[in-house]
Amino acid sequence: MNTDPEVKLMLRFKNGDERAFQSLFTIYRRQIINFCFRFCGDRAAAEDLAQDVFIRVYRAAGRYEAKARFSTWIYRIAVNVCLNETRRQKNKYMIASMDQPRHASDGRPVEYMDERSPLPDDAVAAKQRDELLRDALLRLPERQRVAMMLRTFHEFSYEEIAGQMRISVANVKTLIFRARERLKEMLAHLI
Amino acid sequence: MKSICGRRELISAFMDGALSGKETAAMDAHLETCPECRKEMAAFRNLNGLLRGMSDVAPSDDFNRGFWRKLDAEKARKPLWHIFNPMTWGWQPAAAFGVIFLIVGGIAFFRATPLSRINFVSDAAFQEIVDAAAIPISEDLDFFQDMDLISQLDFLENWEAVNRIEEI
């Protein structure tokens, strides 16, 4: 843990260095947004969730202890935020219509840089494939989805995932196996 | 009917390096002889490759601004207990609160104290009070002894004792 540079940043922030927090924010911003987006399928909601994650990181500085890698810790917060939000709004997170505009705080529609310019054909095919994959992930039960995402996209160990989700390692094995079985069936034409 | 290999469920954990050394060695040996498990593992590996190939989304233009605004609001928000902590008020309101507290507390204390309500009486006067409030007691103490006996007797086993009660 002592050699993890992000742990050092967090400890500096704990000691009052706000620039350390800004560094962590910059490093993890995109990752956390994508984690939340793959979890809920809605970009606007994903950004709200991601902001909540960083607010919690900020609030937790005073009692932060370097017991694990920083990434393990921040993703534990992200898992809690995502699962808590879906408990609050049980059926809200379906596949979002991309036609629904969202407005920024100044009233302008929110713009996503990757949607500004037209895509070449192979990129269109890749985008369609991504949408199929995202759709399949969203059809998984929440806990299977979270375990699968933590393993596949972030390569956390089963022990780390168990800590992040507050379950046993045996449960993690079962969740990931079942998630893969279901995804294999849903995406049989792609595999 | 196609049989399902009993070790199929271990393939996922095997692929992720989550089995023990012994289990891993056993799985390695098993895969050499089980085409079903090999096929399952190939499918899981392809799936992993597909998922890891998904493109990321970029933060919106508003994300940073929206976050720092939320954070400023978070910093400005004081915890509820702050309202009730005189140490955060400044010395004048805190002093005024202290004085008011003493006055109100003193009034409440003196109203509640039993000192104003104690009647100092002599022993003789106290006995008169007791006698006046005394509950009439039956002079037939034998009756009460009999009743006490009845309430504790098991009738089936103590007929002799019951028969001693003349009134019943």
CSV table of C-alpha atoms in Angstrom, one decimal:
chain,number,residue,atom,x,y,z
A,1,MET,CA,0.0,0.0,0.0
A,2,ASN,CA,2.8,2.4,0.8
A,3,THR,CA,4.0,2.2,-2.8
A,4,ASP,CA,0.6,3.0,-4.4
A,5,PRO,CA,0.9,6.6,-5.7
A,6,GLU,CA,-2.8,7.1,-5.4
A,7,VAL,CA,-2.8,6.1,-1.8
A,8,LYS,CA,-0.1,8.7,-1.2
A,9,LEU,CA,-2.3,11.3,-3.0
A,10,MET,CA,-5.2,10.4,-0.8
A,11,LEU,CA,-3.1,10.7,2.3
A,12,ARG,CA,-1.9,14.1,1.2
A,13,PHE,CA,-5.5,15.1,0.7
A,14,LYS,CA,-6.3,13.8,4.2
A,15,ASN,CA,-3.6,16.1,5.5
A,16,GLY,CA,-5.2,19.1,3.7
A,17,ASP,CA,-3.7,19.2,0.2
A,18,GLU,CA,-6.8,19.9,-2.0
A,19,ARG,CA,-4.7,19.6,-5.1
A,20,ALA,CA,-4.1,15.9,-4.3
A,21,PHE,CA,-7.9,15.4,-4.5
A,22,GLN,CA,-8.0,17.2,-7.8
A,23,SER,CA,-5.4,14.9,-9.1
A,24,LEU,CA,-7.4,11.8,-8.0
A,25,PHE,CA,-10.5,13.3,-9.5
A,26,THR,CA,-8.7,13.8,-12.9
A,27,ILE,CA,-7.3,10.3,-12.8
A,28,TYR,CA,-10.5,8.5,-11.9
A,29,ARG,CA,-13.2,10.7,-13.4
A,30,ARG,CA,-13.5,8.9,-16.7
A,31,GLN,CA,-13.2,5.4,-15.2
A,32,ILE,CA,-15.9,6.0,-12.6
A,33,ILE,CA,-18.3,7.6,-15.1
A,34,ASN,CA,-17.9,4.5,-17.3
A,35,PHE,CA,-18.4,2.1,-14.4
A,36,CYS,CA,-21.6,3.9,-13.5
A,37,PHE,CA,-22.7,4.1,-17.2
A,38,ARG,CA,-22.2,0.4,-17.7
A,39,PHE,CA,-24.2,-0.2,-14.5
A,40,CYS,CA,-27.2,2.0,-15.3
A,41,GLY,CA,-27.1,2.5,-19.1
A,42,ASP,CA,-28.0,6.3,-18.9
A,43,ARG,CA,-25.2,8.8,-19.4
A,44,ALA,CA,-26.8,11.6,-17.4
A,45,ALA,CA,-27.6,9.4,-14.5
A,46,ALA,CA,-24.1,7.9,-14.7
A,47,GLU,CA,-22.6,11.3,-14.4
A,48,ASP,CA,-24.8,12.1,-11.3
A,49,LEU,CA,-23.7,8.9,-9.7
A,50,ALA,CA,-20.1,9.5,-10.5
A,51,GLN,CA,-20.3,13.0,-8.9
A,52,ASP,CA,-21.8,11.4,-5.8
A,53,VAL,CA,-18.9,8.9,-5.7
A,54,PHE,CA,-16.4,11.8,-5.7
A,55,ILE,CA,-18.4,13.7,-3.1
A,56,ARG,CA,-18.2,10.6,-0.8
A,57,VAL,CA,-14.4,10.3,-1.5
A,58,TYR,CA,-14.1,14.0,-0.4
A,59,ARG,CA,-16.2,13.5,2.7
A,60,ALA,CA,-14.3,10.3,3.7
A,61,ALA,CA,-10.9,11.9,3.6
A,62,GLY,CA,-10.8,12.4,7.4
A,63,ARG,CA,-11.2,8.8,8.2
A,64,TYR,CA,-9.4,7.3,5.2
A,65,GLU,CA,-7.0,4.5,6.1
A,66,ALA,CA,-4.6,2.9,3.6
A,67,LYS,CA,-5.6,-0.7,4.1
A,68,ALA,CA,-5.9,-1.6,0.4
A,69,ARG,CA,-5.1,-0.2,-3.1
A,70,PHE,CA,-6.8,3.1,-3.6
A,71,SER,CA,-8.6,1.8,-6.7
A,72,THR,CA,-10.1,-1.0,-4.5
A,73,TRP,CA,-11.4,1.6,-2.1
A,74,ILE,CA,-12.9,4.0,-4.6
A,75,TYR,CA,-14.7,1.2,-6.5
A,76,ARG,CA,-16.1,0.0,-3.2
A,77,ILE,CA,-17.7,3.5,-2.9
A,78,ALA,CA,-18.8,3.3,-6.5
A,79,VAL,CA,-20.5,-0.1,-6.0
A,80,ASN,CA,-22.3,1.3,-2.9
A,81,VAL,CA,-23.5,4.4,-4.7
A,82,CYS,CA,-24.8,2.4,-7.7
A,83,LEU,CA,-26.5,-0.3,-5.7
A,84,ASN,CA,-28.0,2.2,-3.3
A,85,GLU,CA,-29.4,4.3,-6.1
A,86,THR,CA,-31.1,1.3,-7.8
A,87,ARG,CA,-32.6,0.3,-4.4
A,88,ARG,CA,-34.1,3.8,-4.3
A,89,GLN,CA,-35.3,3.8,-7.8
A,90,LYS,CA,-36.1,0.3,-8.6
A,91,ASN,CA,-37.2,0.4,-12.2
A,92,LYS,CA,-35.7,3.6,-13.3
A,93,TYR,CA,-32.6,2.3,-15.0
A,94,MET,CA,-33.7,0.9,-18.3
A,95,ILE,CA,-32.1,1.4,-21.7
A,96,ALA,CA,-32.2,5.1,-22.1
A,97,SER,CA,-33.5,6.7,-25.3
A,98,MET,CA,-30.6,8.6,-26.8
A,99,ASP,CA,-33.2,11.1,-28.1
A,100,GLN,CA,-33.9,12.5,-24.6
A,101,PRO,CA,-31.8,15.7,-24.3
A,102,ARG,CA,-30.4,16.6,-21.0
A,103,HIS,CA,-29.7,20.2,-20.0
A,104,ALA,CA,-26.6,21.5,-18.3
A,105,SER,CA,-26.9,23.9,-15.4
A,106,ASP,CA,-26.8,26.9,-17.7
A,107,GLY,CA,-29.7,25.6,-19.8
A,108,ARG,CA,-27.8,24.4,-22.8
A,109,PRO,CA,-28.2,20.8,-23.8
A,110,VAL,CA,-25.5,18.6,-22.5
A,111,GLU,CA,-23.0,17.7,-25.2
A,112,TYR,CA,-21.0,14.5,-25.3
A,113,MET,CA,-17.8,14.9,-27.3
A,114,ASP,CA,-17.9,11.4,-28.8
A,115,GLU,CA,-21.3,12.1,-30.3
A,116,ARG,CA,-20.5,15.3,-32.1
A,117,SER,CA,-19.2,14.1,-35.4
A,118,PRO,CA,-20.5,11.5,-37.9
A,119,LEU,CA,-18.8,8.1,-37.7
A,120,PRO,CA,-17.2,6.1,-40.4
A,121,ASP,CA,-18.9,2.8,-41.3
A,122,ASP,CA,-16.6,0.5,-39.2
A,123,ALA,CA,-17.1,2.8,-36.2
A,124,VAL,CA,-20.8,2.6,-36.7
A,125,ALA,CA,-20.6,-1.2,-36.6
A,126,ALA,CA,-18.5,-1.0,-33.4
A,127,LYS,CA,-20.9,1.4,-31.8
A,128,GLN,CA,-23.8,-0.9,-32.6
A,129,ARG,CA,-21.9,-3.9,-31.2
A,130,ASP,CA,-21.1,-1.8,-28.0
A,131,GLU,CA,-24.8,-1.1,-27.6
A,132,LEU,CA,-25.6,-4.8,-27.9
A,133,LEU,CA,-23.0,-5.6,-25.3
A,134,ARG,CA,-24.2,-2.8,-23.0
A,135,ASP,CA,-27.8,-4.0,-23.4
A,136,ALA,CA,-26.8,-7.5,-22.5
A,137,LEU,CA,-25.0,-6.3,-19.4
A,138,LEU,CA,-28.0,-4.3,-18.3
A,139,ARG,CA,-30.1,-7.4,-18.6
A,140,LEU,CA,-28.0,-9.1,-15.9
A,141,PRO,CA,-29.3,-9.0,-12.3
A,142,GLU,CA,-27.5,-6.1,-10.6
A,143,ARG,CA,-25.1,-8.1,-8.4
A,144,GLN,CA,-24.1,-10.3,-11.3
A,145,ARG,CA,-23.5,-7.2,-13.4
A,146,VAL,CA,-21.4,-5.5,-10.7
A,147,ALA,CA,-19.2,-8.5,-10.1
A,148,MET,CA,-18.8,-9.1,-13.8
A,149,MET,CA,-17.9,-5.4,-14.4
A,150,LEU,CA,-15.4,-5.3,-11.6
A,151,ARG,CA,-13.6,-8.5,-12.8
A,152,THR,CA,-13.8,-7.9,-16.6
A,153,PHE,CA,-13.1,-4.1,-16.9
A,154,HIS,CA,-11.0,-3.5,-13.8
A,155,GLU,CA,-9.5,-6.9,-13.2
A,156,PHE,CA,-10.0,-6.9,-9.4
A,157,SER,CA,-9.3,-10.2,-7.7
A,158,TYR,CA,-12.2,-12.2,-6.3
A,159,GLU,CA,-11.0,-11.3,-2.8
A,160,GLU,CA,-11.1,-7.6,-3.7
A,161,ILE,CA,-14.5,-7.9,-5.3
A,162,ALA,CA,-15.8,-9.8,-2.2
A,163,GLY,CA,-14.6,-6.8,-0.1
A,164,GLN,CA,-16.2,-4.3,-2.4
A,165,MET,CA,-19.5,-6.0,-2.5
A,166,ARG,CA,-19.4,-7.2,1.1
A,167,ILE,CA,-20.0,-10.8,0.1
A,168,SER,CA,-18.0,-14.0,0.3
A,169,VAL,CA,-15.4,-15.1,-2.3
A,170,ALA,CA,-17.6,-18.2,-3.0
A,171,ASN,CA,-20.5,-15.8,-3.8
A,172,VAL,CA,-18.3,-13.8,-6.2
A,173,LYS,CA,-17.4,-17.1,-8.0
A,174,THR,CA,-21.0,-17.9,-8.4
A,175,LEU,CA,-22.1,-14.4,-9.5
A,176,ILE,CA,-19.4,-14.2,-12.2
A,177,PHE,CA,-20.0,-17.7,-13.5
A,178,ARG,CA,-23.7,-17.1,-13.8
A,179,ALA,CA,-23.2,-13.7,-15.4
A,180,ARG,CA,-20.9,-15.3,-18.0
A,181,GLU,CA,-23.4,-18.1,-18.7
A,182,ARG,CA,-26.2,-15.6,-19.3
A,183,LEU,CA,-24.1,-13.3,-21.4
A,184,LYS,CA,-22.9,-16.2,-23.4
A,185,GLU,CA,-26.5,-17.1,-24.2
A,186,MET,CA,-27.5,-13.5,-25.0
A,187,LEU,CA,-24.5,-12.9,-27.2
A,188,ALA,CA,-24.2,-16.3,-28.8
A,189,HIS,CA,-24.3,-14.8,-32.3
A,190,LEU,CA,-21.3,-12.6,-31.5
A,191,ILE,CA,-19.1,-15.1,-29.6
B,1,MET,CA,-29.1,-36.4,-23.8
B,2,LYS,CA,-26.0,-34.3,-23.6
B,3,SER,CA,-24.3,-34.6,-20.2
B,4,ILE,CA,-23.0,-31.5,-18.5
B,5,CYS,CA,-19.5,-31.8,-17.1
B,6,GLY,CA,-19.5,-31.4,-13.4
B,7,ARG,CA,-16.4,-29.2,-13.5
B,8,ARG,CA,-18.0,-26.6,-15.8
B,9,GLU,CA,-18.7,-24.2,-13.0
B,10,LEU,CA,-15.0,-24.0,-12.1
B,11,ILE,CA,-14.0,-22.8,-15.5
B,12,SER,CA,-14.9,-19.2,-14.8
B,13,ALA,CA,-12.8,-19.1,-11.6
B,14,PHE,CA,-10.0,-21.1,-13.3
B,15,MET,CA,-9.8,-18.5,-16.1
B,16,ASP,CA,-9.6,-15.7,-13.5
B,17,GLY,CA,-6.8,-17.4,-11.5
B,18,ALA,CA,-9.1,-17.8,-8.5
B,19,LEU,CA,-8.7,-21.5,-7.8
B,20,SER,CA,-6.2,-22.9,-5.4
B,21,GLY,CA,-2.9,-24.4,-6.7
B,22,LYS,CA,-4.3,-27.9,-6.4
B,23,GLU,CA,-7.6,-27.1,-8.0
B,24,THR,CA,-5.8,-25.3,-10.9
B,25,ALA,CA,-3.5,-28.3,-11.5
B,26,ALA,CA,-6.6,-30.6,-11.5
B,27,MET,CA,-8.4,-28.3,-13.9
B,28,ASP,CA,-5.4,-28.1,-16.2
B,29,ALA,CA,-5.4,-31.9,-16.4
B,30,HIS,CA,-9.2,-32.1,-16.9
B,31,LEU,CA,-9.2,-29.6,-19.8
B,32,GLU,CA,-6.9,-31.9,-21.8
B,33,THR,CA,-9.6,-34.6,-21.7
B,34,CYS,CA,-12.9,-32.6,-21.7
B,35,PRO,CA,-13.9,-31.0,-25.0
B,36,GLU,CA,-17.0,-29.5,-23.4
B,37,CYS,CA,-15.0,-27.6,-20.8
B,38,ARG,CA,-12.5,-26.5,-23.5
B,39,LYS,CA,-15.4,-25.1,-25.6
B,40,GLU,CA,-16.9,-23.4,-22.5
B,41,MET,CA,-13.5,-21.8,-21.7
B,42,ALA,CA,-13.1,-20.6,-25.3
B,43,ALA,CA,-16.6,-19.0,-25.2
B,44,PHE,CA,-15.8,-17.2,-21.9
B,45,ARG,CA,-12.5,-16.0,-23.3
B,46,ASN,CA,-14.2,-14.6,-26.5
B,47,LEU,CA,-16.8,-13.0,-24.2
B,48,ASN,CA,-14.1,-11.3,-22.2
B,49,GLY,CA,-12.4,-10.1,-25.3
B,50,LEU,CA,-15.7,-8.6,-26.6
B,51,LEU,CA,-16.5,-6.8,-23.4
B,52,ARG,CA,-13.0,-5.4,-22.9
B,53,GLY,CA,-13.2,-4.1,-26.5
B,54,MET,CA,-16.2,-1.9,-25.6
B,55,SER,CA,-15.4,1.8,-26.1
B,56,ASP,CA,-15.4,4.2,-23.2
B,57,VAL,CA,-17.7,7.3,-23.0
B,58,ALA,CA,-16.2,10.7,-22.4
B,59,PRO,CA,-17.4,13.0,-19.6
B,60,SER,CA,-19.8,15.7,-20.7
B,61,ASP,CA,-18.7,19.3,-21.0
B,62,ASP,CA,-20.7,20.0,-17.9
B,63,PHE,CA,-19.4,17.2,-15.7
B,64,ASN,CA,-16.5,19.1,-14.1
B,65,ARG,CA,-18.4,22.3,-13.5
B,66,GLY,CA,-21.4,20.4,-12.1
B,67,PHE,CA,-19.2,18.4,-9.7
B,68,TRP,CA,-17.3,21.4,-8.3
B,69,ARG,CA,-20.6,23.2,-7.8
B,70,LYS,CA,-21.9,20.2,-5.9
B,71,LEU,CA,-18.7,20.1,-3.8
B,72,ASP,CA,-18.9,23.8,-2.9
B,73,ALA,CA,-22.5,23.3,-1.8
B,74,GLU,CA,-21.3,20.3,0.2
B,75,LYS,CA,-18.6,22.3,1.9
B,76,ALA,CA,-21.0,25.1,2.7
B,77,ARG,CA,-23.4,22.8,4.3
B,78,LYS,CA,-22.9,22.5,8.1
B,79,PRO,CA,-23.9,19.5,10.0
B,80,LEU,CA,-27.2,19.8,12.0
B,81,TRP,CA,-25.5,19.6,15.3
B,82,HIS,CA,-23.7,22.8,14.6
B,83,ILE,CA,-26.9,24.7,15.2
B,84,PHE,CA,-27.0,23.5,18.7
B,85,ASN,CA,-23.3,24.1,19.5
B,86,PRO,CA,-22.9,27.5,21.3
B,87,MET,CA,-19.2,27.4,20.7
B,88,THR,CA,-19.9,28.2,17.0
B,89,TRP,CA,-22.1,31.2,17.7
B,90,GLY,CA,-19.7,33.9,18.8
B,91,TRP,CA,-19.3,35.2,22.4
B,92,GLN,CA,-22.3,37.5,22.7
B,93,PRO,CA,-25.0,35.1,21.7
B,94,ALA,CA,-23.3,32.4,23.7
B,95,ALA,CA,-23.2,34.6,26.8
B,96,ALA,CA,-26.8,35.6,26.4
B,97,PHE,CA,-27.7,31.9,26.0
B,98,GLY,CA,-25.8,31.1,29.2
B,99,VAL,CA,-27.6,33.8,31.2
B,100,ILE,CA,-31.0,32.7,29.9
B,101,PHE,CA,-30.2,29.1,30.7
B,102,LEU,CA,-29.3,30.0,34.3
B,103,ILE,CA,-32.4,32.0,34.9
B,104,VAL,CA,-34.7,29.4,33.3
B,105,GLY,CA,-32.9,26.5,35.0
B,106,GLY,CA,-33.0,28.2,38.4
B,107,ILE,CA,-36.7,28.8,38.2
B,108,ALA,CA,-37.4,25.2,37.1
B,109,PHE,CA,-35.2,24.0,39.9
B,110,PHE,CA,-36.9,25.9,42.7
B,111,ARG,CA,-40.4,25.0,41.5
B,112,ALA,CA,-39.6,21.4,41.4
B,113,THR,CA,-37.8,21.2,44.8
B,114,PRO,CA,-39.6,19.3,47.5
B,115,LEU,CA,-38.3,21.7,50.2
B,116,SER,CA,-41.3,24.0,49.7
B,117,ARG,CA,-43.6,21.1,50.1
B,118,ILE,CA,-42.3,19.4,53.3
B,119,ASN,CA,-44.6,19.6,56.3
B,120,PHE,CA,-42.6,19.5,59.5
B,121,VAL,CA,-44.7,17.6,62.1
B,122,SER,CA,-44.1,16.1,65.5
B,123,ASP,CA,-44.2,12.4,66.1
B,124,ALA,CA,-47.6,12.7,67.8
B,125,ALA,CA,-49.1,14.7,65.0
B,126,PHE,CA,-47.8,12.2,62.5
B,127,GLN,CA,-49.5,9.4,64.4
B,128,GLU,CA,-52.8,11.3,64.3
B,129,ILE,CA,-52.5,11.5,60.5
B,130,VAL,CA,-51.8,7.8,60.2
B,131,ASP,CA,-54.7,6.9,62.5
B,132,ALA,CA,-57.1,9.1,60.5
B,133,ALA,CA,-56.2,7.5,57.3
B,134,ALA,CA,-56.0,4.0,58.7
B,135,ILE,CA,-57.9,1.3,56.8
B,136,PRO,CA,-60.4,-0.5,59.1
B,137,ILE,CA,-59.1,-3.9,60.0
B,138,SER,CA,-61.3,-6.7,60.9
B,139,GLU,CA,-61.0,-7.7,64.6
B,140,ASP,CA,-61.6,-11.3,63.7
B,141,LEU,CA,-58.0,-12.2,63.0
B,142,ASP,CA,-58.8,-15.9,63.1
B,143,PHE,CA,-60.9,-15.4,60.0
B,144,PHE,CA,-57.9,-14.1,58.2
B,145,GLN,CA,-55.8,-16.9,59.3
B,146,ASP,CA,-58.4,-19.4,58.0
B,147,MET,CA,-58.6,-17.5,54.7
B,148,ASP,CA,-54.8,-17.7,54.4
B,149,LEU,CA,-55.0,-21.4,54.9
B,150,ILE,CA,-57.7,-21.9,52.3
B,151,SER,CA,-55.9,-19.9,49.7
B,152,GLN,CA,-52.8,-22.1,50.1
B,153,LEU,CA,-54.5,-25.5,50.6
B,154,ASP,CA,-54.7,-28.2,48.0
B,155,PHE,CA,-58.3,-29.3,48.8
B,156,LEU,CA,-57.8,-32.8,47.7
B,157,GLU,CA,-55.0,-33.4,50.0
B,158,ASN,CA,-55.8,-31.5,53.1
B,159,TRP,CA,-59.4,-32.2,54.1
B,160,GLU,CA,-58.6,-32.2,57.8
B,161,ALA,CA,-57.4,-28.6,57.6
B,162,VAL,CA,-60.5,-27.6,55.7
B,163,ASN,CA,-62.8,-29.2,58.2
B,164,ARG,CA,-61.3,-27.1,61.0
B,165,ILE,CA,-62.8,-24.0,59.4
B,166,GLU,CA,-66.2,-23.8,61.3
B,167,GLU,CA,-67.9,-21.3,59.0
B,168,ILE,CA,-67.5,-23.2,55.8
